[in-house]
């Protein structure tokens, strides 16, 4: 009886073991055959971390190799939610929300994901990183990344532009030359143990390729001088906005370019679209009397007038079509050069009438008005130059004096530079060359002549007339002691709701120096200065200050 009882128990145990063995065998076969790929992949994911290695974004330097933008090393915070218990997550949420000043619900949402890796916050300041490291939170770690740094904050902001948190260029040179600056990512495969701790082993490694460096035509010192003068004049004249460009007329190199309003490159998220807009190339306006350089050069080139020819300025009142044209200061008989010096609208209109619409238009085109300069910056617009077919009966008295035509400040400085450069129009540019970290030149950009607008002789004659406009005419406040300056003032009524305003103006000045050997050309434009609004009183003094200081700086360097 006892033997039978033990025999039954043995059979039950044996049968149970057989059943479990069969079940385990089936499970083993199922895992080996049907689930092996999935489980291998899961193990690979758990024990191998594929880390993307960020390249160093290229540095942007001024012409003297002073850095304007470069990358610095920072830490980015991540979490491994799958390695954290609910209690550990709650501790992390409570402590990190205080340090990072983040909504706890945002951190909780990210830690609730069933993932091995989630970002918590990218590119933290060192002091925040140190505070978090002290906590030694499980499942929380750091990855080294790099962050774009602009040492001069807003200096040359509209030229440099900015990059986003992933080091992708979004505006300015950062965007235009992003393919050179950004480099190529590398990869590293790191082994981890079962508790997700990194082992000091690498299975595969592809190093990142650092980005190339840009060397600009911009001179940091001249840029500073230009921005300082612009800021002072903005405050003095209560202007809405302003632009200044300084250019080497012989080469087309932009030495300084600034706009107001501007923005801090380190605080892009708090800036407005208006403050980030590069007005020098993206805003157009009716230029007023600075546009008279076109008719001046055309009349001399076509031998329609000589400097001493007399023109009746009608005592300040002259009918053109159904419109009465006026001069600010009524004049009688003036010589050709006096018409330009005193900026007589009537005198210039009579010069244009003798030339005819097609010649005025042809020379305006030759000075590249109505088309882009092709500068190596994004966002440039072409302005507007009306074809003679579309001129009205009053256009001959409007376009030559800078109405019914729109231009950018860059087009103006390029036009005055062509006169300074013996009649040769140069393409403007802001990047001199691209180099790698071994100082090997990858690509260089040489000065490029676009066309010969006027002859050398006409250029020389026009220079003398524009020098007279500074010495004897409306541009006296651009005078520099010991340096011959040539230039032209402009005061233009703004168009508001389709009508010319009587209390809103653009004040402009274009010029170059020294006259005998031009080294610098510049344009200065103010939008809605008040109560003073004439180009000769608002813009010309800024030109005088910047060019005077810049010439001293250049001579000191030499």
Coordinates of C-alpha atoms in Angstrom, one line a residue:
X1 CA 0.0 0.0 0.0
X2 CA 2.8 2.4 1.0
X3 CA 4.8 1.5 -2.2
X4 CA 1.8 2.3 -4.4
X5 CA 1.4 5.7 -2.7
X6 CA 5.0 6.6 -3.3
X7 CA 4.8 5.3 -6.8
X8 CA 1.9 7.5 -7.6
X9 CA 3.7 10.6 -6.2
X10 CA 6.8 9.8 -8.2
X11 CA 4.7 9.4 -11.4
X12 CA 3.0 12.8 -10.7
X13 CA 6.3 14.5 -10.2
X14 CA 7.9 12.8 -13.2
X15 CA 4.9 13.7 -15.4
X16 CA 5.0 17.4 -14.2
X17 CA 8.7 17.6 -15.0
X18 CA 8.1 16.1 -18.4
X19 CA 5.3 18.7 -19.1
X20 CA 7.5 21.6 -18.0
X21 CA 10.4 20.2 -20.1
X22 CA 8.2 20.1 -23.1
X23 CA 6.9 23.6 -22.5
X24 CA 10.5 24.9 -22.0
X25 CA 11.5 23.1 -25.1
X26 CA 8.7 24.7 -27.1
X27 CA 9.5 28.1 -25.6
X28 CA 13.2 27.7 -26.4
X29 CA 12.4 26.7 -30.0
X30 CA 10.0 29.6 -30.3
X31 CA 12.6 32.1 -29.0
X32 CA 15.4 30.7 -31.1
X33 CA 13.5 30.5 -34.3
X34 CA 10.7 33.1 -34.2
X35 CA 12.0 35.7 -31.7
X36 CA 15.8 35.5 -32.1
X37 CA 16.1 38.5 -34.4
X38 CA 14.0 40.7 -32.1
X39 CA 15.8 39.6 -28.9
X40 CA 19.2 40.0 -30.6
X41 CA 18.2 43.5 -31.6
X42 CA 17.0 44.3 -28.1
X43 CA 20.2 43.1 -26.6
X44 CA 22.2 45.0 -29.1
X45 CA 20.3 48.2 -28.2
X46 CA 20.7 47.6 -24.5
X47 CA 24.4 46.9 -24.6
X48 CA 25.5 49.2 -27.4
X49 CA 25.0 52.9 -27.4
X50 CA 25.4 54.6 -30.8
X51 CA 26.5 58.2 -30.0
X52 CA 26.5 60.9 -32.6
X53 CA 29.7 63.0 -32.4
X54 CA 29.1 66.7 -33.1
X55 CA 31.7 68.5 -35.3
X56 CA 33.1 71.8 -34.3
X57 CA 31.3 74.6 -36.3
X58 CA 33.8 76.8 -38.1
X59 CA 34.9 80.1 -36.7
X60 CA 34.0 83.4 -38.3
X61 CA 36.9 85.9 -38.2
X62 CA 37.3 89.5 -39.3
X63 CA 40.0 90.5 -41.9
X64 CA 42.6 90.6 -39.1
X65 CA 41.7 87.1 -37.8
X66 CA 39.9 88.4 -34.8
X67 CA 37.0 86.0 -33.9
X68 CA 33.5 87.2 -34.4
X69 CA 31.7 83.8 -33.8
X70 CA 33.0 80.5 -32.5
X71 CA 31.9 77.4 -30.6
X72 CA 32.4 76.7 -26.9
X73 CA 32.0 73.3 -25.1
X74 CA 28.9 72.9 -23.0
X75 CA 26.9 70.0 -21.4
X76 CA 23.5 68.9 -22.4
X77 CA 21.2 67.0 -19.9
X78 CA 19.5 63.7 -20.8
X79 CA 17.7 60.9 -19.0
X80 CA 17.3 57.1 -19.4
X81 CA 13.8 56.6 -18.2
X82 CA 14.0 52.8 -18.5
X83 CA 16.7 52.6 -15.9
X84 CA 14.8 54.7 -13.3
X85 CA 12.2 53.6 -10.8
X86 CA 9.0 55.7 -10.3
X87 CA 10.5 56.9 -7.0
X88 CA 13.7 58.0 -8.6
X89 CA 11.8 59.8 -11.3
X90 CA 9.8 61.8 -8.8
X91 CA 13.0 62.8 -7.0
X92 CA 14.5 63.9 -10.3
X93 CA 11.4 65.8 -11.3
X94 CA 11.3 67.7 -8.0
X95 CA 15.0 68.7 -7.9
X96 CA 15.5 69.3 -11.7
X97 CA 12.4 71.5 -12.0
X98 CA 13.8 73.9 -9.4
X99 CA 17.3 74.1 -10.9
X100 CA 16.2 74.2 -14.6
X101 CA 13.2 76.4 -13.8
X102 CA 11.1 74.1 -15.8
X103 CA 7.5 73.1 -15.4
X104 CA 7.5 69.8 -13.4
X105 CA 4.8 68.4 -15.8
X106 CA 7.2 68.8 -18.7
X107 CA 9.9 66.8 -17.0
X108 CA 7.4 64.2 -15.9
X109 CA 6.1 63.8 -19.4
X110 CA 9.6 63.2 -20.8
X111 CA 10.5 60.7 -18.0
X112 CA 7.3 58.8 -18.7
X113 CA 8.5 57.7 -22.1
X114 CA 9.6 54.1 -22.5
X115 CA 13.0 55.0 -23.9
X116 CA 16.6 54.6 -23.2
X117 CA 17.3 58.3 -24.1
X118 CA 15.4 61.5 -23.9
X119 CA 16.7 65.1 -23.8
X120 CA 15.8 67.2 -20.8
X121 CA 17.6 70.4 -21.7
X122 CA 20.3 71.2 -24.2
X123 CA 23.5 73.2 -23.8
X124 CA 23.3 74.3 -20.2
X125 CA 25.4 77.0 -18.5
X126 CA 28.4 75.6 -16.5
X127 CA 26.9 76.7 -13.2
X128 CA 23.7 74.8 -13.8
X129 CA 25.6 71.7 -14.9
X130 CA 27.6 71.7 -11.7
X131 CA 24.5 72.0 -9.5
X132 CA 22.9 68.9 -11.2
X133 CA 26.1 66.8 -11.0
X134 CA 26.2 67.3 -7.3
X135 CA 22.8 65.6 -7.0
X136 CA 24.0 62.3 -8.5
X137 CA 20.6 61.4 -9.8
X138 CA 20.2 57.9 -11.2
X139 CA 19.3 57.7 -14.9
X140 CA 20.4 61.4 -15.4
X141 CA 23.5 62.1 -17.4
X142 CA 25.3 64.7 -19.6
X143 CA 26.6 64.7 -23.1
X144 CA 29.2 67.2 -24.3
X145 CA 28.1 69.4 -27.1
X146 CA 29.2 72.8 -28.5
X147 CA 27.3 76.1 -28.5
X148 CA 27.7 79.1 -30.8
X149 CA 29.3 82.0 -29.0
X150 CA 29.3 85.6 -30.2
X151 CA 32.0 87.5 -28.2
X152 CA 30.9 91.0 -29.3
X153 CA 27.1 90.3 -28.8
X154 CA 25.4 92.7 -31.3
X155 CA 28.5 93.9 -33.2
X156 CA 28.1 93.2 -37.0
X157 CA 24.9 91.2 -36.1
X158 CA 23.3 91.6 -39.5
X159 CA 26.4 90.3 -41.3
X160 CA 27.2 87.4 -39.0
X161 CA 23.6 86.2 -38.4
X162 CA 23.1 83.3 -36.0
X163 CA 22.9 79.5 -35.7
X164 CA 20.2 77.5 -33.8
X165 CA 20.7 75.1 -30.9
X166 CA 21.8 72.3 -33.3
X167 CA 24.4 74.6 -34.9
X168 CA 22.5 75.1 -38.1
X169 CA 22.9 78.6 -39.6
X170 CA 19.6 80.5 -39.8
X171 CA 20.5 84.0 -40.9
X172 CA 23.4 86.1 -42.3
X173 CA 26.7 84.4 -43.1
X174 CA 25.8 81.6 -40.7
X175 CA 23.1 80.6 -43.1
X176 CA 24.7 81.6 -46.4
X177 CA 27.9 79.6 -45.7
X178 CA 26.3 76.9 -43.5
X179 CA 27.6 74.1 -45.8
X180 CA 31.2 75.2 -45.1
X181 CA 30.8 76.0 -41.4
X182 CA 28.8 73.1 -40.1
X183 CA 31.2 70.2 -40.8
X184 CA 30.1 66.5 -40.7
X185 CA 28.9 64.4 -37.8
X186 CA 30.9 61.4 -36.6
X187 CA 29.7 58.3 -34.8
X188 CA 30.9 56.2 -31.8
X189 CA 29.5 52.9 -30.6
X190 CA 29.9 52.5 -26.8
X191 CA 29.4 49.2 -24.9
X192 CA 27.3 49.2 -21.8
X193 CA 26.7 46.6 -19.1
X194 CA 23.3 45.2 -18.0
X195 CA 22.7 48.2 -15.7
X196 CA 23.3 50.6 -18.6
X197 CA 26.7 51.8 -17.3
X198 CA 29.2 52.7 -20.0
X199 CA 32.2 50.6 -20.4
X200 CA 35.5 52.1 -21.5
X201 CA 35.3 50.2 -24.8
X202 CA 34.5 51.3 -28.3
X203 CA 33.4 49.0 -31.1
X204 CA 33.3 51.5 -34.0
X205 CA 34.5 55.1 -34.3
X206 CA 34.0 57.5 -37.1
X207 CA 35.5 60.9 -36.2
X208 CA 33.6 64.1 -37.0
X209 CA 34.9 66.5 -39.6
X210 CA 35.1 70.0 -38.3
X211 CA 33.6 72.9 -40.3
X212 CA 35.8 75.4 -42.2
X213 CA 36.5 78.9 -41.0
X214 CA 35.3 82.1 -42.7
X215 CA 37.6 85.1 -42.9
X216 CA 35.7 88.3 -43.7
X217 CA 36.4 91.6 -45.3
X218 CA 34.9 93.2 -42.2
X219 CA 37.3 95.1 -40.0
X220 CA 36.2 94.8 -36.4
X221 CA 37.6 98.2 -35.4
X222 CA 36.0 100.0 -38.3
X223 CA 32.7 98.2 -37.6
X224 CA 32.9 99.4 -34.0
X225 CA 33.6 103.0 -35.1
X226 CA 30.6 102.9 -37.5
X227 CA 28.2 101.4 -34.9
X228 CA 29.3 103.8 -32.2
X229 CA 28.7 106.9 -34.4
X230 CA 25.4 105.5 -35.6
X231 CA 24.2 105.0 -32.0
X232 CA 25.1 108.5 -31.0
X233 CA 23.4 110.0 -34.0
X234 CA 20.3 107.9 -33.5
X235 CA 19.9 109.2 -30.0
X236 CA 20.6 112.8 -31.0
X237 CA 18.2 112.9 -33.9
X238 CA 15.5 110.6 -32.6
X239 CA 15.5 108.5 -35.7
X240 CA 13.3 105.5 -36.3
X241 CA 16.1 103.5 -38.0
X242 CA 19.5 103.9 -39.6
X243 CA 22.1 102.2 -41.8
X244 CA 25.8 102.7 -42.5
X245 CA 28.0 100.9 -44.9
X246 CA 31.8 101.4 -45.3
X247 CA 33.4 100.0 -48.4
X248 CA 36.8 99.8 -50.1
X249 CA 35.9 101.4 -53.5
X250 CA 38.9 99.8 -55.2
X251 CA 38.0 96.2 -54.3
X252 CA 34.3 96.1 -53.3
X253 CA 35.3 94.8 -49.8
X254 CA 32.7 95.7 -47.2
X255 CA 34.6 96.9 -44.2
X256 CA 31.6 97.7 -42.0
X257 CA 27.9 97.3 -42.2
X258 CA 25.4 98.2 -39.5
X259 CA 21.7 98.8 -39.0
X260 CA 19.6 100.2 -36.3
X261 CA 17.5 98.7 -34.8
X262 CA 19.7 95.8 -34.1
X263 CA 19.8 92.7 -31.8
X264 CA 22.0 90.7 -29.5
X265 CA 23.3 87.5 -31.1
X266 CA 23.3 85.8 -27.7
X267 CA 19.6 86.6 -27.1
X268 CA 18.1 85.9 -30.5
X269 CA 14.8 84.5 -29.1
X270 CA 14.0 87.9 -27.5
X271 CA 14.6 89.9 -30.7
X272 CA 12.0 91.1 -33.2
X273 CA 11.9 90.5 -36.9
X274 CA 12.4 94.2 -37.5
X275 CA 15.6 94.3 -35.4
X276 CA 17.0 91.2 -37.3
X277 CA 16.3 92.6 -40.8
X278 CA 19.3 93.7 -42.7
X279 CA 18.0 97.1 -43.8
X280 CA 21.3 97.7 -45.8
X281 CA 20.2 95.2 -48.4
X282 CA 16.6 94.3 -47.7
X283 CA 14.9 97.8 -47.3
X284 CA 14.3 100.1 -50.3
X285 CA 13.5 103.8 -50.2
X286 CA 13.3 106.8 -52.6
X287 CA 16.8 108.2 -52.2
X288 CA 16.2 111.9 -53.0
X289 CA 19.2 114.0 -54.1
X290 CA 21.9 111.4 -53.6
X291 CA 20.6 109.9 -56.8
X292 CA 21.7 113.1 -58.7
X293 CA 25.1 111.5 -59.1
X294 CA 23.6 109.5 -62.0
X295 CA 22.6 112.5 -64.0
X296 CA 25.8 114.3 -63.1
X297 CA 28.0 111.5 -64.5
X298 CA 25.7 110.9 -67.5
X299 CA 25.8 114.6 -68.6
X300 CA 29.6 114.7 -68.4
X301 CA 30.0 111.3 -70.1
X302 CA 27.7 112.3 -72.9
X303 CA 29.3 115.7 -73.3
X304 CA 25.9 117.3 -72.9
X305 CA 27.3 119.8 -70.4
X306 CA 30.6 121.1 -69.2
X307 CA 31.3 122.3 -65.6
X308 CA 31.0 125.9 -66.5
X309 CA 27.8 125.8 -68.5
X310 CA 25.1 128.0 -67.2
X311 CA 21.6 126.8 -66.2
X312 CA 18.6 128.9 -65.3
X313 CA 17.1 127.6 -62.0
X314 CA 14.0 129.8 -62.4
X315 CA 14.2 131.3 -59.0
X316 CA 13.0 128.1 -57.4
X317 CA 9.8 127.4 -59.4
X318 CA 9.6 125.3 -62.6
X319 CA 6.7 123.5 -64.3
X320 CA 7.2 119.9 -65.4
X321 CA 4.1 118.6 -67.0
X322 CA 1.2 119.4 -64.7
X323 CA 3.5 119.7 -61.7
X324 CA 5.4 122.7 -60.2
X325 CA 8.9 121.7 -59.2
X326 CA 10.6 123.7 -56.3
X327 CA 14.0 124.2 -54.9
X328 CA 14.6 124.4 -51.2
X329 CA 16.6 127.6 -51.7
X330 CA 15.5 129.5 -54.8
X331 CA 18.4 130.1 -57.3
X332 CA 18.8 132.0 -60.5
X333 CA 21.6 131.3 -62.9
X334 CA 24.0 128.6 -61.7
X335 CA 26.9 126.8 -63.5
X336 CA 26.6 123.1 -64.0
X337 CA 28.9 122.3 -61.0
X338 CA 27.0 124.8 -58.8
X339 CA 23.7 123.0 -59.6
X340 CA 25.2 119.8 -58.1
X341 CA 26.9 121.6 -55.2
X342 CA 23.7 123.4 -54.2
X343 CA 21.6 120.3 -55.1
X344 CA 19.1 122.3 -57.2
X345 CA 16.2 120.1 -58.3
X346 CA 15.3 122.4 -61.1
X347 CA 18.9 122.5 -62.4
X348 CA 19.2 118.7 -62.4
X349 CA 15.8 118.3 -64.1
X350 CA 16.9 120.6 -66.9
X351 CA 20.1 118.6 -67.3
X352 CA 18.0 115.4 -67.4
X353 CA 15.6 117.0 -70.0
X354 CA 18.5 117.6 -72.3
X355 CA 19.8 114.1 -71.9
X356 CA 16.3 112.5 -72.4
X357 CA 14.6 109.7 -70.5
X358 CA 16.5 106.8 -72.3
X359 CA 20.0 108.1 -71.4
X360 CA 19.0 108.8 -67.8
X361 CA 17.6 105.3 -67.6
X362 CA 20.6 103.7 -69.3
X363 CA 23.1 105.3 -66.9
X364 CA 21.0 104.4 -63.9
X365 CA 21.0 100.8 -65.1
X366 CA 24.7 101.0 -65.7
X367 CA 25.1 102.0 -62.0
X368 CA 23.2 98.8 -61.3
X369 CA 20.1 100.5 -59.9
X370 CA 17.0 98.3 -60.3
X371 CA 19.0 95.1 -59.9
X372 CA 20.8 93.1 -57.2
X373 CA 24.5 93.8 -56.5
X374 CA 24.9 90.0 -55.9
X375 CA 26.6 90.5 -52.5
X376 CA 27.2 87.3 -50.6
X377 CA 24.5 87.9 -48.1
X378 CA 21.0 86.6 -48.1
X379 CA 17.8 88.7 -48.4
X380 CA 19.0 91.3 -50.9
X381 CA 16.3 93.1 -52.9
X382 CA 16.7 94.8 -56.3
X383 CA 14.8 98.1 -55.8
X384 CA 12.8 99.6 -58.6
X385 CA 13.8 101.5 -61.7
X386 CA 11.0 102.4 -64.0
X387 CA 11.5 101.9 -67.8
X388 CA 11.0 105.0 -69.9
X389 CA 8.0 103.3 -71.6
X390 CA 6.3 103.7 -68.2
X391 CA 7.4 107.3 -67.4
X392 CA 4.7 109.9 -67.0
X393 CA 5.0 113.5 -68.2
X394 CA 6.4 114.4 -64.8
X395 CA 8.8 111.5 -64.4
X396 CA 11.7 113.5 -66.1
X397 CA 11.4 115.9 -63.1
X398 CA 11.1 113.1 -60.5
X399 CA 13.5 110.2 -61.3
X400 CA 16.6 112.3 -61.8
X401 CA 16.2 113.8 -58.3
X402 CA 15.5 110.5 -56.7
X403 CA 11.8 110.1 -56.8
X404 CA 9.8 107.4 -58.5
X405 CA 12.8 105.1 -58.0
X406 CA 13.7 103.0 -55.0
X407 CA 17.2 101.8 -54.0
X408 CA 19.0 100.0 -51.1
X409 CA 21.8 101.7 -49.1
X410 CA 24.1 99.0 -50.6
X411 CA 23.3 100.1 -54.2
X412 CA 24.1 103.7 -53.3
X413 CA 27.5 102.9 -51.7
X414 CA 28.4 100.8 -54.7
X415 CA 27.4 103.6 -57.1
X416 CA 29.5 106.2 -55.3
X417 CA 32.4 103.7 -55.2
X418 CA 32.2 103.3 -58.9
X419 CA 32.8 107.1 -59.3
X420 CA 35.6 106.9 -56.8
X421 CA 37.2 103.9 -58.6
X422 CA 37.8 105.6 -61.9
X423 CA 34.4 104.7 -63.2
X424 CA 34.7 100.9 -62.5
X425 CA 31.8 99.3 -60.6
X426 CA 33.0 96.5 -58.2
X427 CA 30.8 93.7 -56.9
X428 CA 30.5 94.1 -53.1
X429 CA 31.4 91.1 -50.9
X430 CA 32.0 90.3 -47.2
X431 CA 33.9 86.9 -47.3
X432 CA 37.6 87.0 -48.3
X433 CA 38.4 83.3 -48.0
X434 CA 37.5 80.0 -46.4
X435 CA 40.2 78.0 -44.6
X436 CA 40.5 74.8 -42.6
X437 CA 42.0 74.4 -39.2
X438 CA 45.5 73.9 -40.7
X439 CA 45.3 77.4 -42.4
X440 CA 44.9 75.8 -45.8
X441 CA 42.8 78.0 -48.1
X442 CA 39.7 76.0 -49.3
X443 CA 38.2 78.8 -51.4
X444 CA 39.1 82.5 -51.9
X445 CA 37.0 85.4 -53.3
X446 CA 38.8 87.9 -55.4
X447 CA 37.6 91.5 -56.2
X448 CA 35.4 91.4 -59.3
X449 CA 34.7 94.3 -61.7
X450 CA 31.1 94.3 -63.0
X451 CA 31.4 97.1 -65.6
X452 CA 33.0 100.4 -66.6
X453 CA 30.1 102.8 -65.9
X454 CA 32.0 106.0 -67.0
X455 CA 35.4 106.7 -68.3
X456 CA 38.4 107.7 -66.2
X457 CA 38.1 111.3 -67.4
X458 CA 34.4 111.5 -66.5
X459 CA 35.2 110.0 -63.1
X460 CA 37.8 112.6 -62.4
X461 CA 35.5 115.4 -63.4
X462 CA 32.7 114.0 -61.3
X463 CA 35.0 113.7 -58.3
X464 CA 35.9 117.4 -58.4
X465 CA 32.2 118.4 -58.6
X466 CA 31.3 116.1 -55.6
X467 CA 34.3 117.5 -53.7
X468 CA 32.9 121.0 -54.4
X469 CA 29.5 119.8 -52.9
X470 CA 31.4 119.1 -49.7
X471 CA 33.6 122.3 -49.6
X472 CA 31.0 124.8 -50.9
X473 CA 27.6 123.1 -51.0
X474 CA 25.2 121.0 -48.9
X475 CA 27.8 118.5 -47.7
X476 CA 30.0 120.8 -45.6
X477 CA 29.5 118.9 -42.4
X478 CA 31.3 115.9 -43.9
X479 CA 34.5 117.9 -44.2
X480 CA 37.6 116.3 -42.7
X481 CA 40.6 118.5 -41.8
X482 CA 43.5 117.6 -44.0
X483 CA 41.6 115.2 -46.2
X484 CA 39.8 116.0 -49.4
X485 CA 36.2 114.5 -49.3
X486 CA 33.7 114.1 -52.1
X487 CA 30.1 113.4 -51.5
X488 CA 26.4 114.1 -52.0
X489 CA 23.6 114.8 -49.5
X490 CA 20.0 113.6 -49.9
X491 CA 16.8 114.5 -48.1
X492 CA 13.8 112.6 -49.4
X493 CA 10.1 112.8 -48.4
X494 CA 8.7 109.4 -47.3
X495 CA 5.7 108.1 -49.1
X496 CA 2.9 107.5 -46.7
X497 CA -0.4 106.0 -47.9
X498 CA 0.6 106.9 -51.5
X499 CA 1.4 110.5 -50.8
X500 CA 4.6 112.4 -50.0
X501 CA 4.7 113.2 -46.3
X502 CA 5.6 116.7 -45.1
X503 CA 7.0 115.6 -41.8
X504 CA 8.6 112.2 -42.4
X505 CA 11.9 112.1 -44.3
X506 CA 15.0 110.0 -45.1
X507 CA 18.3 111.8 -44.5
X508 CA 21.2 110.4 -46.5
X509 CA 24.9 111.0 -47.4
X510 CA 27.2 109.2 -49.8
X511 CA 30.8 110.0 -50.2
X512 CA 34.4 108.9 -50.3
X513 CA 37.9 110.0 -49.2
X514 CA 40.6 111.0 -50.0
X515 CA 39.5 112.4 -53.3
X516 CA 42.9 112.0 -55.0
X517 CA 43.3 108.4 -53.9
X518 CA 39.9 107.0 -52.5
X519 CA 40.4 104.5 -49.8
X520 CA 37.0 104.5 -48.2
X521 CA 33.5 105.1 -49.4
X522 CA 30.4 105.1 -47.3
X523 CA 26.6 105.6 -47.2
X524 CA 24.7 106.8 -44.2
X525 CA 20.9 106.7 -44.1
X526 CA 18.5 107.8 -41.3
X527 CA 14.8 107.0 -41.3
X528 CA 12.5 109.7 -39.9
X529 CA 15.0 111.8 -37.9
X530 CA 13.6 114.8 -36.2
X531 CA 13.4 117.7 -35.6
X532 CA 16.5 118.0 -37.9
X533 CA 16.0 115.9 -41.1
X534 CA 18.4 117.2 -43.8
X535 CA 21.0 114.8 -45.1
X536 CA 23.6 117.5 -44.7
X537 CA 22.9 118.0 -40.9
X538 CA 22.0 114.4 -39.9
X539 CA 23.9 112.0 -42.1
X540 CA 27.0 114.0 -43.2
X541 CA 28.4 114.4 -39.7
X542 CA 28.3 110.6 -39.1
X543 CA 30.2 110.1 -42.4
X544 CA 32.8 112.6 -41.2
X545 CA 33.3 111.0 -37.8
X546 CA 33.5 107.4 -39.1
X547 CA 35.7 108.0 -42.2
X548 CA 38.0 110.4 -40.2
X549 CA 38.6 107.8 -37.5
X550 CA 38.8 104.9 -39.9
X551 CA 41.5 106.7 -42.0
X552 CA 43.5 107.4 -38.9
X553 CA 43.2 103.7 -37.9
X554 CA 44.3 102.5 -41.3
X555 CA 47.3 104.8 -41.3
X556 CA 48.3 103.7 -37.8
X557 CA 48.2 100.1 -38.9
X558 CA 50.4 100.8 -41.9

